[in-house]
Short mmCIF file of C-alpha atoms in Angstrom, two decimals:
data_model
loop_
_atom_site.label_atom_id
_atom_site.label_comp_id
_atom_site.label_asym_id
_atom_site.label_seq_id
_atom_site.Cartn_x
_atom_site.Cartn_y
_atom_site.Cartn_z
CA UNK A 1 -39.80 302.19 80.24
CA UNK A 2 -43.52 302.08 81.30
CA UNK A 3 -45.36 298.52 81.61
CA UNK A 4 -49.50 298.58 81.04
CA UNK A 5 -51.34 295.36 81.85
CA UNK A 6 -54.72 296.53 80.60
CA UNK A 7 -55.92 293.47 78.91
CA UNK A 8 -58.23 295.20 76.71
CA UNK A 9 -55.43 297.78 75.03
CA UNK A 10 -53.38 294.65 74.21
CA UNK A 11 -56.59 292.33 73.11
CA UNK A 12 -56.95 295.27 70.43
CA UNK A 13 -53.19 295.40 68.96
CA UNK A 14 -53.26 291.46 68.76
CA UNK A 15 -55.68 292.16 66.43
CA UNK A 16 -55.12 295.42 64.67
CA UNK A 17 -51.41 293.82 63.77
CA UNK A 18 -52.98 290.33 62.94
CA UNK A 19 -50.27 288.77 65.62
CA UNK A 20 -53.24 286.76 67.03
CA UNK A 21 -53.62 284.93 63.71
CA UNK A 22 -49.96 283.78 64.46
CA UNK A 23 -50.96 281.67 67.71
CA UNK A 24 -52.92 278.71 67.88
CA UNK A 25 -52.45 278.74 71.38
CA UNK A 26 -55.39 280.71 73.34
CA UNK A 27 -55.07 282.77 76.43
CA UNK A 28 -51.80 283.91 76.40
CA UNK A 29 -51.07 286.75 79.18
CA UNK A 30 -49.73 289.93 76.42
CA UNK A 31 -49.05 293.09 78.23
CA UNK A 32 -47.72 296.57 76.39
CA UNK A 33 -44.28 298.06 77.00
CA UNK A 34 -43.35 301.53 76.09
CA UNK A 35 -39.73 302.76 75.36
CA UNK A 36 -38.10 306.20 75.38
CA UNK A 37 -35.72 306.76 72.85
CA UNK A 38 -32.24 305.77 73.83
CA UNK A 39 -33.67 302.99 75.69
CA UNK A 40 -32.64 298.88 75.40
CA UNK A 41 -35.02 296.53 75.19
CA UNK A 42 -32.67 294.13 75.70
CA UNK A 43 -28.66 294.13 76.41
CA UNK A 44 -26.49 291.10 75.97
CA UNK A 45 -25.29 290.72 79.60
CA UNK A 46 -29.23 290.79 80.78
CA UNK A 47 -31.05 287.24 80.24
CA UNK A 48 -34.08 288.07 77.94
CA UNK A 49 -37.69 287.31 80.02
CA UNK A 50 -40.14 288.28 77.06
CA UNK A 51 -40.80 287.78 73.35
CA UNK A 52 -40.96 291.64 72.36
CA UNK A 53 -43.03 292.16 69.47
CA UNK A 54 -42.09 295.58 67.71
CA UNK A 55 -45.71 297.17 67.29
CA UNK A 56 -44.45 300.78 66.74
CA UNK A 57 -40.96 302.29 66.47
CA UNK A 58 -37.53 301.59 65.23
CA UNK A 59 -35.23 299.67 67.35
CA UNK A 60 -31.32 299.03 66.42
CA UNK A 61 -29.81 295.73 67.00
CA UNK A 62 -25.99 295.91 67.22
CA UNK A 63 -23.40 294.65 69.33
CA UNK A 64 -19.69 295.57 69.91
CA UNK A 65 -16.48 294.49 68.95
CA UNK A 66 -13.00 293.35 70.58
CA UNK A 67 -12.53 297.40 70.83
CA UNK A 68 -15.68 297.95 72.22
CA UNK A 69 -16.93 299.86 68.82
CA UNK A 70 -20.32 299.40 68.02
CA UNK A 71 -21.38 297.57 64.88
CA UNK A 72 -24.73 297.90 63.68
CA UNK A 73 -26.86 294.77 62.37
CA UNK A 74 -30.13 296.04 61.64
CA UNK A 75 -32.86 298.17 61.99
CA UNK A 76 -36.20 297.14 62.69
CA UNK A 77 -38.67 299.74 61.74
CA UNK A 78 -42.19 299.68 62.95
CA UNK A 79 -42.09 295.88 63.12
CA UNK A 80 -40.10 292.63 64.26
CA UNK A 81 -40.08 290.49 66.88
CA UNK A 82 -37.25 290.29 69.50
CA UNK A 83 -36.36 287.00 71.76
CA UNK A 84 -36.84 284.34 69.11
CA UNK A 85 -32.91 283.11 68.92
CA UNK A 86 -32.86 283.38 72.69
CA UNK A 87 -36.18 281.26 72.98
CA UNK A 88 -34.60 278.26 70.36
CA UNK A 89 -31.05 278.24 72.00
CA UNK A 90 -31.32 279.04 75.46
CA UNK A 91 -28.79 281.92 75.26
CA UNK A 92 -28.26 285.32 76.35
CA UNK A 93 -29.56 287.90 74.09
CA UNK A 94 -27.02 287.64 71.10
CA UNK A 95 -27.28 291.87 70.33
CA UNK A 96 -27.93 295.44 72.02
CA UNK A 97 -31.65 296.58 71.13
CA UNK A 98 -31.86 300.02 71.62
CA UNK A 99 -35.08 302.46 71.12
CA UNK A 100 -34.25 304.60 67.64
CA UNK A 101 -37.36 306.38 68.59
CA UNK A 102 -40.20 305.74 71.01
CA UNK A 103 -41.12 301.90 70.79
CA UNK A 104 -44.22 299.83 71.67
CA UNK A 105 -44.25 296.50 72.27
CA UNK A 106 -46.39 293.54 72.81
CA UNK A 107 -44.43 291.63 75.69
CA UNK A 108 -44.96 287.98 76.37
CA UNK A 109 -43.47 286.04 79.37
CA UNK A 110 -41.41 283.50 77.60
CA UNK A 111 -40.78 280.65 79.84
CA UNK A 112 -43.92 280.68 81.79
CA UNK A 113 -45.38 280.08 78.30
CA UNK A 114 -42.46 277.59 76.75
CA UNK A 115 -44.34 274.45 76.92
CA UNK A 116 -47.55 275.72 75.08
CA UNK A 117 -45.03 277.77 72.57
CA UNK A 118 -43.31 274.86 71.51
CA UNK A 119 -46.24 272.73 70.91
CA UNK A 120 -47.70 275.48 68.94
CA UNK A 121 -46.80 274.94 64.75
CA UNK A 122 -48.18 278.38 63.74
CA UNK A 123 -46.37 280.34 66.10
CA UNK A 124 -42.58 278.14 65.48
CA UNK A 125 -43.38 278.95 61.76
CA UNK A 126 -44.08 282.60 62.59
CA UNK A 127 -40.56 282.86 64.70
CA UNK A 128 -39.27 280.68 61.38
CA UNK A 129 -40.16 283.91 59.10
CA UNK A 130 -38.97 286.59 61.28
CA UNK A 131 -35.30 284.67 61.98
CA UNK A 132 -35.57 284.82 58.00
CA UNK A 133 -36.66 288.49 57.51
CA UNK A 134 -33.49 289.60 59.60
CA UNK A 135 -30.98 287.49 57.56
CA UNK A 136 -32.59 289.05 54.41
CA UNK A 137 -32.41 292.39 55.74
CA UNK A 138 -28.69 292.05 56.79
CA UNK A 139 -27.48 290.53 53.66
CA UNK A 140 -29.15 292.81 51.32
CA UNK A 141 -27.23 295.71 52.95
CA UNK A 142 -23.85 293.67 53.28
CA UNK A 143 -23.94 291.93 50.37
CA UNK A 144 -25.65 293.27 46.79
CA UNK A 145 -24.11 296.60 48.04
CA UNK A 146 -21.26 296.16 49.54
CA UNK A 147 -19.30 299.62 50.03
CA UNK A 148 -20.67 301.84 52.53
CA UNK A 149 -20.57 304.79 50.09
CA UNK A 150 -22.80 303.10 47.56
CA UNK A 151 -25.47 302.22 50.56
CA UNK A 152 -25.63 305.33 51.43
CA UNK A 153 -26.53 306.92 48.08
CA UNK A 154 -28.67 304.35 47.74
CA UNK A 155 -30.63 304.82 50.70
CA UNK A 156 -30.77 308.85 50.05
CA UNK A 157 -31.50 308.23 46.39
CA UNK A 158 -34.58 305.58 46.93
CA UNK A 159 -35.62 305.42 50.56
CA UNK A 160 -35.56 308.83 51.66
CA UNK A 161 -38.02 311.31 51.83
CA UNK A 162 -36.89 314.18 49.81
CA UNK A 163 -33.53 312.05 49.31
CA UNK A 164 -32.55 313.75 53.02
CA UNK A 165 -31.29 311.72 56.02
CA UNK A 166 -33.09 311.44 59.08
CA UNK A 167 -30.47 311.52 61.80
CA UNK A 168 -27.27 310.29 61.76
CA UNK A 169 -27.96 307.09 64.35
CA UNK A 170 -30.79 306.23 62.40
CA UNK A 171 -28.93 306.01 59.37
CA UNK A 172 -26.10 304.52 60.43
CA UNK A 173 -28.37 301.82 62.39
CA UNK A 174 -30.03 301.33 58.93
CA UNK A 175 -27.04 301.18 56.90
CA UNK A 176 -25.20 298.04 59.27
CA UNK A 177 -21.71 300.50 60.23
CA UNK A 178 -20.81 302.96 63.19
CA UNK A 179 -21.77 306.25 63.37
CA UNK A 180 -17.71 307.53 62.65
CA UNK A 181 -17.86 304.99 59.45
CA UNK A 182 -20.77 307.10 58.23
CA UNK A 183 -19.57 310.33 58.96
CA UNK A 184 -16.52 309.85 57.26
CA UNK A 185 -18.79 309.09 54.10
CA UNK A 186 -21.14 312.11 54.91
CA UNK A 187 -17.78 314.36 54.89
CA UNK A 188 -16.49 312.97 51.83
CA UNK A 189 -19.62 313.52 49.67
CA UNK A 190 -19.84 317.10 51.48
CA UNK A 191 -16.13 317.72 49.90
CA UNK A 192 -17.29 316.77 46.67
CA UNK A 193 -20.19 318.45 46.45
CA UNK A 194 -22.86 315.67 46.27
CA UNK A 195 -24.33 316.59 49.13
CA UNK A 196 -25.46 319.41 51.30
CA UNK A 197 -26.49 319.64 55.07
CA UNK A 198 -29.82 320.69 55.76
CA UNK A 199 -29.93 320.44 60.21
CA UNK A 200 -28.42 318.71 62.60
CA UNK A 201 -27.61 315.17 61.49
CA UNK A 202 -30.23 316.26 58.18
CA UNK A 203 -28.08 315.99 54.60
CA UNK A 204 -29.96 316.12 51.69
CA UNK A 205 -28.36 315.05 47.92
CA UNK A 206 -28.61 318.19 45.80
#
């Protein structure tokens, strides 16, 4: 993890992402963190310090169960914001966030800036949206298809470059299951013919 504090680098990706539309509040104090993959931007035993907003990168948000298996809830890709349930309820971060990929972020300190934050309509309705976004995005893969099988296919057929996987985490991060859920799907369809492997992690539908 590398912190930069130069206020013109973060000045420009306020604007280039159109997050400064989202404030009314002036003057906040934005500085850039970058991730390695593999690293969290947040754990659920650490108490979050800054709204994290997902400028570049994929991050998975998961957390795991009595057995200590991980289950996946989503994956943000390129965008998202992270700290907004912990900023309403006062809580420790409810999920693991872990860098997919590299990850940039626009970090803001979030309870030297409470007072103006809550006092700030534009920026509650913003926080509004993105609590929203994540419910959609979890639903839609738990819900209109619910076996894992079928989400899978789904995801090769229609959001998949050349209908080939990207990595197994990745997927699985996308898909809302654990890594051994998916590759007892991947073996299946392998046995059957449906698909074949292309690399490490890489299966492609023939």
């Amino acid at each position: 993890m590398e912190k930069r504090y130069e206020k013109r680098q973060a000045d420009y990706w306020l604007k280039k992402t159109g997050l400064a539309d989202q404030f009314d509040t002036k003057g906040l104090d934005f500085f850039i963190i970058q991730y390695q993959k593999g690293e969290f931007l947040s754990r659920q035993e650490q108490p979050i310090e800054c709204f994290q907003f997902i400028i570049s990168g994929d991050v998975a948000l998961y957390y795991l169960d009595e057995n200590g298996e991980r289950r996946n809830v989503v994956l943000m890709e390129g965008r998202g914001l992270l700290g907004d349930m912990e900023f309403v309820v006062g809580a420790l971060p409810a999920f693991f966030s872990e860098a997919v990929t590299p990850v940039t972020v626009l970090a803001l300190p979030m309870e030297k800036n409470r007072r103006r934050l809550e006092g700030d309509c534009r920026f509650l309705m913003y926080l509004l949206r993105q609590a929203s976004q994540i419910k959609i995005l979890t639903a839609r893969n738990q819900v209109v298809l619910s076996g894992l099988k079928e989400r899978f296919f789904y995801h090769l057929k229609y959001e998949c470059p050349n209908q080939m996987t990207a990595g197994m985490d990745r997927t699985a991060a996308k898909l809302s299951c654990s890594r051994r859920q998916l590759q007892r799907v991947v073996k299946e369809l392998l046995e059957q013919g449906v698909l074949e492997k292309r690399g490490r992690g890489a299966y492609q539908l023939k």
